[in-house]
XYZ file of C-alpha atoms in Angstrom:
81
model
C 28.293 -40.954 4.719
C 31.307 -41.426 7.647
C 30.807 -44.570 9.564
C 31.019 -42.554 13.091
C 27.647 -40.343 12.055
C 25.708 -43.233 10.512
C 25.972 -45.286 13.138
C 25.635 -43.011 16.078
C 22.347 -42.062 13.605
C 21.392 -45.466 14.130
C 21.708 -45.450 17.758
C 19.655 -42.631 18.091
C 17.262 -44.209 16.291
C 17.118 -47.578 17.856
C 16.939 -45.661 21.301
C 14.134 -43.524 20.018
C 12.327 -46.394 18.508
C 12.305 -48.184 22.361
C 11.270 -44.841 23.616
C 8.250 -44.563 21.286
C 7.529 -48.395 21.561
C 7.026 -48.176 25.769
C 4.470 -44.987 25.199
C 2.665 -45.713 22.286
C -0.986 -47.179 22.838
C -1.621 -50.662 22.763
C -5.259 -50.595 20.853
C -7.314 -53.030 21.544
C -5.317 -55.678 23.221
C -3.570 -55.516 26.336
C -3.247 -52.406 28.590
C -0.176 -50.604 28.702
C 2.252 -49.971 31.183
C 0.876 -47.744 34.159
C 1.168 -44.483 33.345
C 0.041 -44.820 29.807
C -2.504 -47.921 29.985
C -6.468 -47.374 29.708
C -8.831 -50.280 29.657
C -9.140 -52.174 26.927
C -12.167 -51.317 24.607
C -12.821 -54.932 23.961
C -12.940 -55.466 27.878
C -15.507 -53.193 28.695
C -19.449 -54.562 29.624
C -20.930 -52.481 26.591
C -18.300 -54.252 24.269
C -18.497 -57.786 25.437
C -22.605 -57.302 24.964
C -22.282 -56.476 22.006
C -19.497 -58.802 20.977
C -21.909 -61.903 22.444
C -24.980 -60.236 20.476
C -23.100 -60.353 17.045
C -21.815 -63.979 17.604
C -25.391 -65.261 18.468
C -26.480 -63.729 15.207
C -24.131 -64.833 13.287
C -24.522 -68.077 14.551
C -28.251 -67.899 13.997
C -27.688 -67.136 10.084
C -25.695 -70.121 9.864
C -28.300 -72.229 11.327
C -30.732 -70.529 9.089
C -28.707 -71.463 6.261
C -27.950 -74.970 7.190
C -31.394 -75.550 7.550
C -32.299 -73.935 3.980
C -29.801 -76.470 2.710
C -31.318 -79.394 3.918
C -34.636 -78.292 3.175
C -33.570 -77.772 -0.762
C -31.695 -81.081 -0.847
C -34.579 -82.769 0.913
C -36.906 -81.596 -2.272
C -34.313 -82.780 -4.404
C -34.068 -85.971 -3.246
C -37.407 -86.825 -2.700
C -39.690 -84.094 -4.866
C -42.864 -86.053 -3.743
C -42.956 -85.405 -0.397
């Protein structure tokens, strides 16, 4: 392949990659630049409430599991009680 053709194609590809990166949506992370951006899903009030509820439910399950382990250990240490 000729160097001029290959390097020209490489430059065009690099410019296209940079242009695509400027306009591609950013997903759930930070907001894209002004004309392309939208409110990130994780920052909406509904999603915040949902994430908070999931965190509290997970913490409750962890606490219940710890309590179950403690009760089993207490029974193994002192089975007469």
